[in-house]
Amino acid sequence: MDLKGKTVVVTGSSRGIGFAIAKAFAAKGANIVINDILVPDEAINEIKAMGVGCIGVVADVSDFVQSEEIIKKAKEEFGSVDVLVNNAGITRDCLLLRMKEKDFDDVIRINLKGTFNMTKHASKVMLKQRRGAIINLSSVVGLMGNVGQLNYSASKAGVLGITKSAARELGGRGITCNAIAPGFIKTPMTDVLSDDVKSAMLAQIPLGRQGLPEDVAKVALFFAENDYITGQVVNCDGGMVMQ
């Protein structure tokens, strides 16, 4: 897909990986819809300064009606929805025996149901267009599990199931659906980890460094620009998980 003039919706994109993905697509000439529970003007202005259109939509992707509004506003503003990047997600890390029901429910609601909501609404538009790319952010812990992240691992494994099933359902109309499984990426979410935890994570990475949001953004561009790849998962993890 030639991204110039296309419309790209990125959820959870006011900062971190989501914002890096938004900027990467803007650099290719795409118009951007930034979504988050708070979208600062600075983020919108930075994208607009790249010479493309950009709007911010404040909405909770886990809410079926609010998520539909994101897609409606994107189409109203730019006339199409060509790429959806399901990036919005949270963590509520805790050992299984200490994990509260709400910790589990919140993570599943935002990470998994949010991906379902957005994929459902965007696919309606893409089916009529007979084109589109859906890119879901999973995680290496969705593949291998992790101590203290049962809820997060379950949600991200579920995202892989959505990805593969949607790829089979939507492929006949020219719509691709793929997933990225980031590893230890430098974001506000990982910056709060202790030095001991960071050192332990780095010891598992053959490339010997923490990933950057821009590393993940490159994979997102790859999926959007390749029309003959669907139902696939690419680990962006420095070799942490090898399959």
Tab-separated table of C-alpha atoms in Angstrom:
chain	number	residue	atom	x	y	z
A	1	MET	CA	0.000	0.000	0.000
A	2	ASP	CA	1.251	3.442	-0.904
A	3	LEU	CA	0.643	5.369	2.310
A	4	LYS	CA	0.659	8.895	0.893
A	5	GLY	CA	-2.761	10.458	1.512
A	6	LYS	CA	-4.077	7.375	3.300
A	7	THR	CA	-5.787	7.493	6.701
A	8	VAL	CA	-4.117	5.749	9.635
A	9	VAL	CA	-5.827	5.291	13.010
A	10	VAL	CA	-3.499	4.489	15.916
A	11	THR	CA	-5.030	3.762	19.316
A	12	GLY	CA	-3.221	4.625	22.525
A	13	SER	CA	-0.974	6.911	20.507
A	14	SER	CA	-0.391	10.066	22.540
A	15	ARG	CA	3.034	8.780	23.616
A	16	GLY	CA	5.391	5.795	23.579
A	17	ILE	CA	5.126	3.130	20.893
A	18	GLY	CA	1.811	4.443	19.599
A	19	PHE	CA	3.143	7.946	18.985
A	20	ALA	CA	6.283	6.587	17.324
A	21	ILE	CA	4.062	4.573	14.973
A	22	ALA	CA	1.930	7.642	14.235
A	23	LYS	CA	5.028	9.681	13.349
A	24	ALA	CA	6.424	6.913	11.151
A	25	PHE	CA	3.230	6.792	9.094
A	26	ALA	CA	3.068	10.598	8.927
A	27	ALA	CA	6.603	10.598	7.521
A	28	LYS	CA	5.243	8.472	4.675
A	29	GLY	CA	2.562	11.087	3.940
A	30	ALA	CA	-0.398	9.502	5.720
A	31	ASN	CA	-3.052	11.437	7.600
A	32	ILE	CA	-3.157	10.419	11.253
A	33	VAL	CA	-5.876	9.886	13.841
A	34	ILE	CA	-4.404	9.908	17.331
A	35	ASN	CA	-6.542	8.211	19.956
A	36	ASP	CA	-6.064	8.042	23.690
A	37	ILE	CA	-7.866	8.821	26.924
A	38	LEU	CA	-6.037	12.157	26.744
A	39	VAL	CA	-4.608	13.647	23.553
A	40	PRO	CA	-2.355	16.665	24.149
A	41	ASP	CA	-2.302	19.436	21.554
A	42	GLU	CA	1.474	19.067	21.371
A	43	ALA	CA	1.133	15.592	19.898
A	44	ILE	CA	-1.329	16.727	17.225
A	45	ASN	CA	0.770	19.768	16.340
A	46	GLU	CA	3.943	17.683	16.008
A	47	ILE	CA	2.242	15.430	13.479
A	48	LYS	CA	0.732	18.359	11.562
A	49	ALA	CA	4.175	19.955	11.358
A	50	MET	CA	5.168	16.970	9.210
A	51	GLY	CA	2.825	18.251	6.494
A	52	VAL	CA	-0.090	15.860	6.936
A	53	GLY	CA	-3.553	16.031	8.441
A	54	CYS	CA	-4.028	14.967	12.054
A	55	ILE	CA	-6.910	14.881	14.507
A	56	GLY	CA	-7.127	13.648	18.072
A	57	VAL	CA	-10.031	11.565	19.321
A	58	VAL	CA	-10.408	11.110	23.059
A	59	ALA	CA	-12.123	7.767	23.593
A	60	ASP	CA	-11.900	4.518	25.559
A	61	VAL	CA	-11.369	1.665	23.090
A	62	SER	CA	-12.873	-0.823	25.532
A	63	ASP	CA	-16.238	0.940	25.189
A	64	PHE	CA	-18.059	-0.354	22.104
A	65	VAL	CA	-19.806	2.940	21.321
A	66	GLN	CA	-16.785	5.155	21.968
A	67	SER	CA	-14.565	2.949	19.822
A	68	GLU	CA	-17.027	3.183	16.950
A	69	GLU	CA	-16.868	6.971	17.232
A	70	ILE	CA	-13.105	6.891	16.569
A	71	ILE	CA	-13.677	5.234	13.200
A	72	LYS	CA	-16.617	7.520	12.357
A	73	LYS	CA	-14.569	10.641	13.037
A	74	ALA	CA	-11.649	9.330	11.014
A	75	LYS	CA	-13.857	8.709	7.992
A	76	GLU	CA	-15.674	12.029	8.362
A	77	GLU	CA	-12.396	13.947	8.503
A	78	PHE	CA	-10.350	12.124	5.873
A	79	GLY	CA	-12.849	10.081	3.835
A	80	SER	CA	-11.421	6.622	4.488
A	81	VAL	CA	-9.850	4.302	7.049
A	82	ASP	CA	-6.940	2.559	5.386
A	83	VAL	CA	-4.804	1.377	8.308
A	84	LEU	CA	-5.763	0.554	11.890
A	85	VAL	CA	-3.050	0.028	14.487
A	86	ASN	CA	-4.440	-1.478	17.696
A	87	ASN	CA	-1.836	-0.273	20.154
A	88	ALA	CA	-3.846	0.763	23.241
A	89	GLY	CA	-3.037	-1.352	26.265
A	90	ILE	CA	-2.376	-1.379	30.007
A	91	THR	CA	-0.630	-3.544	32.572
A	92	ARG	CA	-1.724	-4.485	36.089
A	93	ASP	CA	1.168	-6.735	37.075
A	94	CYS	CA	0.789	-8.971	40.107
A	95	LEU	CA	1.397	-12.595	41.049
A	96	LEU	CA	-1.561	-14.881	40.389
A	97	LEU	CA	-2.372	-15.534	44.050
A	98	ARG	CA	-2.421	-11.799	44.779
A	99	MET	CA	-4.118	-10.660	41.592
A	100	LYS	CA	-7.494	-9.029	42.117
A	101	GLU	CA	-10.406	-9.793	39.844
A	102	LYS	CA	-10.466	-6.154	38.743
A	103	ASP	CA	-6.792	-6.326	37.747
A	104	PHE	CA	-7.604	-9.205	35.428
A	105	ASP	CA	-10.833	-7.712	34.072
A	106	ASP	CA	-9.347	-4.271	33.347
A	107	VAL	CA	-6.449	-5.659	31.331
A	108	ILE	CA	-8.663	-8.014	29.326
A	109	ARG	CA	-11.222	-5.254	28.754
A	110	ILE	CA	-8.767	-2.736	27.328
A	111	ASN	CA	-6.133	-4.934	25.672
A	112	LEU	CA	-8.366	-7.659	24.234
A	113	LYS	CA	-11.907	-6.296	24.001
A	114	GLY	CA	-10.520	-2.971	22.808
A	115	THR	CA	-8.788	-4.766	19.948
A	116	PHE	CA	-12.031	-6.574	19.082
A	117	ASN	CA	-14.048	-3.352	19.171
A	118	MET	CA	-11.721	-1.398	16.931
A	119	THR	CA	-11.190	-4.271	14.500
A	120	LYS	CA	-14.931	-4.788	14.139
A	121	HIS	CA	-15.703	-1.129	13.477
A	122	ALA	CA	-12.759	-0.510	11.148
A	123	SER	CA	-13.385	-3.686	9.146
A	124	LYS	CA	-16.883	-2.468	8.210
A	125	VAL	CA	-15.326	0.513	6.461
A	126	MET	CA	-12.481	-1.482	4.960
A	127	LEU	CA	-14.827	-4.138	3.563
A	128	LYS	CA	-16.677	-1.478	1.568
A	129	GLN	CA	-13.366	-0.043	0.359
A	130	ARG	CA	-12.108	-3.549	-0.478
A	131	ARG	CA	-8.744	-2.648	1.017
A	132	GLY	CA	-7.097	-2.028	4.352
A	133	ALA	CA	-4.466	-3.130	6.839
A	134	ILE	CA	-5.020	-3.987	10.485
A	135	ILE	CA	-1.955	-4.203	12.709
A	136	ASN	CA	-2.318	-5.474	16.265
A	137	LEU	CA	0.190	-4.972	19.057
A	138	SER	CA	0.645	-8.205	20.982
A	139	SER	CA	3.726	-8.989	23.105
A	140	VAL	CA	6.372	-11.648	23.521
A	141	VAL	CA	4.716	-12.525	26.843
A	142	GLY	CA	1.645	-13.515	24.842
A	143	LEU	CA	3.865	-16.187	23.316
A	144	MET	CA	5.909	-17.332	26.311
A	145	GLY	CA	4.073	-16.118	29.432
A	146	ASN	CA	5.715	-14.234	32.295
A	147	VAL	CA	5.723	-14.305	36.067
A	148	GLY	CA	3.384	-11.655	37.466
A	149	GLN	CA	1.709	-10.989	34.127
A	150	LEU	CA	-0.938	-13.674	33.830
A	151	ASN	CA	-3.588	-11.108	32.894
A	152	TYR	CA	-1.370	-9.283	30.397
A	153	SER	CA	-0.113	-12.538	28.867
A	154	ALA	CA	-3.673	-13.799	28.447
A	155	SER	CA	-4.788	-10.570	26.793
A	156	LYS	CA	-1.872	-10.510	24.369
A	157	ALA	CA	-2.258	-14.191	23.494
A	158	GLY	CA	-5.895	-13.413	22.749
A	159	VAL	CA	-4.820	-10.619	20.415
A	160	LEU	CA	-2.920	-13.214	18.375
A	161	GLY	CA	-6.106	-15.268	18.067
A	162	ILE	CA	-8.025	-12.219	16.872
A	163	THR	CA	-5.272	-11.471	14.367
A	164	LYS	CA	-5.248	-14.902	12.743
A	165	SER	CA	-9.027	-15.284	12.658
A	166	ALA	CA	-9.569	-11.792	11.239
A	167	ALA	CA	-6.906	-12.445	8.608
A	168	ARG	CA	-8.852	-15.479	7.405
A	169	GLU	CA	-12.232	-13.712	7.475
A	170	LEU	CA	-11.193	-10.462	5.816
A	171	GLY	CA	-8.522	-11.560	3.349
A	172	GLY	CA	-10.996	-12.140	0.531
A	173	ARG	CA	-11.721	-8.401	0.448
A	174	GLY	CA	-8.108	-7.326	0.268
A	175	ILE	CA	-7.715	-6.639	3.980
A	176	THR	CA	-4.588	-7.819	5.770
A	177	CYS	CA	-4.317	-8.424	9.511
A	178	ASN	CA	-0.982	-8.986	11.235
A	179	ALA	CA	0.529	-8.663	14.689
A	180	ILE	CA	3.711	-7.325	16.239
A	181	ALA	CA	5.053	-8.884	19.436
A	182	PRO	CA	7.387	-6.334	21.040
A	183	GLY	CA	9.854	-7.398	23.690
A	184	PHE	CA	11.649	-5.131	26.154
A	185	ILE	CA	10.978	-1.712	24.607
A	186	LYS	CA	11.926	1.609	26.198
A	187	THR	CA	8.606	3.280	27.037
A	188	PRO	CA	7.054	5.067	30.020
A	189	MET	CA	5.664	1.643	30.962
A	190	THR	CA	9.133	0.081	31.246
A	191	ASP	CA	10.961	3.142	32.563
A	192	VAL	CA	9.421	2.588	36.011
A	193	LEU	CA	11.026	-0.857	36.375
A	194	SER	CA	13.869	-1.233	38.854
A	195	ASP	CA	17.470	-1.444	37.647
A	196	ASP	CA	17.631	-5.083	38.767
A	197	VAL	CA	14.606	-6.000	36.677
A	198	LYS	CA	15.985	-4.114	33.664
A	199	SER	CA	19.337	-5.899	33.982
A	200	ALA	CA	17.617	-9.279	34.162
A	201	MET	CA	15.602	-8.485	31.030
A	202	LEU	CA	18.650	-7.291	29.100
A	203	ALA	CA	20.474	-10.508	29.959
A	204	GLN	CA	17.839	-12.414	27.930
A	205	ILE	CA	18.341	-10.336	24.769
A	206	PRO	CA	20.989	-11.589	22.307
A	207	LEU	CA	21.324	-8.134	20.716
A	208	GLY	CA	22.152	-6.773	24.150
A	209	ARG	CA	20.038	-3.646	24.168
A	210	GLN	CA	16.578	-2.432	24.974
A	211	GLY	CA	14.399	-1.801	21.941
A	212	LEU	CA	13.084	1.607	20.958
A	213	PRO	CA	9.534	2.575	19.952
A	214	GLU	CA	10.921	3.383	16.504
A	215	ASP	CA	11.977	-0.258	16.108
A	216	VAL	CA	8.357	-1.322	16.504
A	217	ALA	CA	7.166	1.435	14.163
A	218	LYS	CA	9.348	0.033	11.368
A	219	VAL	CA	7.552	-3.305	11.616
A	220	ALA	CA	4.166	-1.576	11.493
A	221	LEU	CA	5.192	0.182	8.276
A	222	PHE	CA	6.388	-3.121	6.839
A	223	PHE	CA	2.992	-4.734	7.398
A	224	ALA	CA	1.062	-1.759	6.009
A	225	GLU	CA	3.152	-1.543	2.844
A	226	ASN	CA	3.027	-5.281	2.024
A	227	ASP	CA	-0.323	-6.373	0.614
A	228	TYR	CA	0.561	-10.085	0.381
A	229	ILE	CA	1.374	-10.723	4.028
A	230	THR	CA	-1.440	-11.572	6.426
A	231	GLY	CA	-2.064	-13.607	9.570
A	232	GLN	CA	1.570	-13.283	10.640
A	233	VAL	CA	3.333	-12.355	13.880
A	234	VAL	CA	6.723	-10.629	13.938
A	235	ASN	CA	8.664	-10.497	17.186
A	236	CYS	CA	10.421	-7.166	17.671
A	237	ASP	CA	12.487	-8.213	20.668
A	238	GLY	CA	16.198	-8.315	19.875
A	239	GLY	CA	16.050	-12.117	19.776
A	240	MET	CA	14.511	-12.620	23.213
A	241	VAL	CA	12.059	-15.203	21.851
A	242	MET	CA	13.098	-17.366	18.912
A	243	GLN	CA	10.581	-19.662	17.271
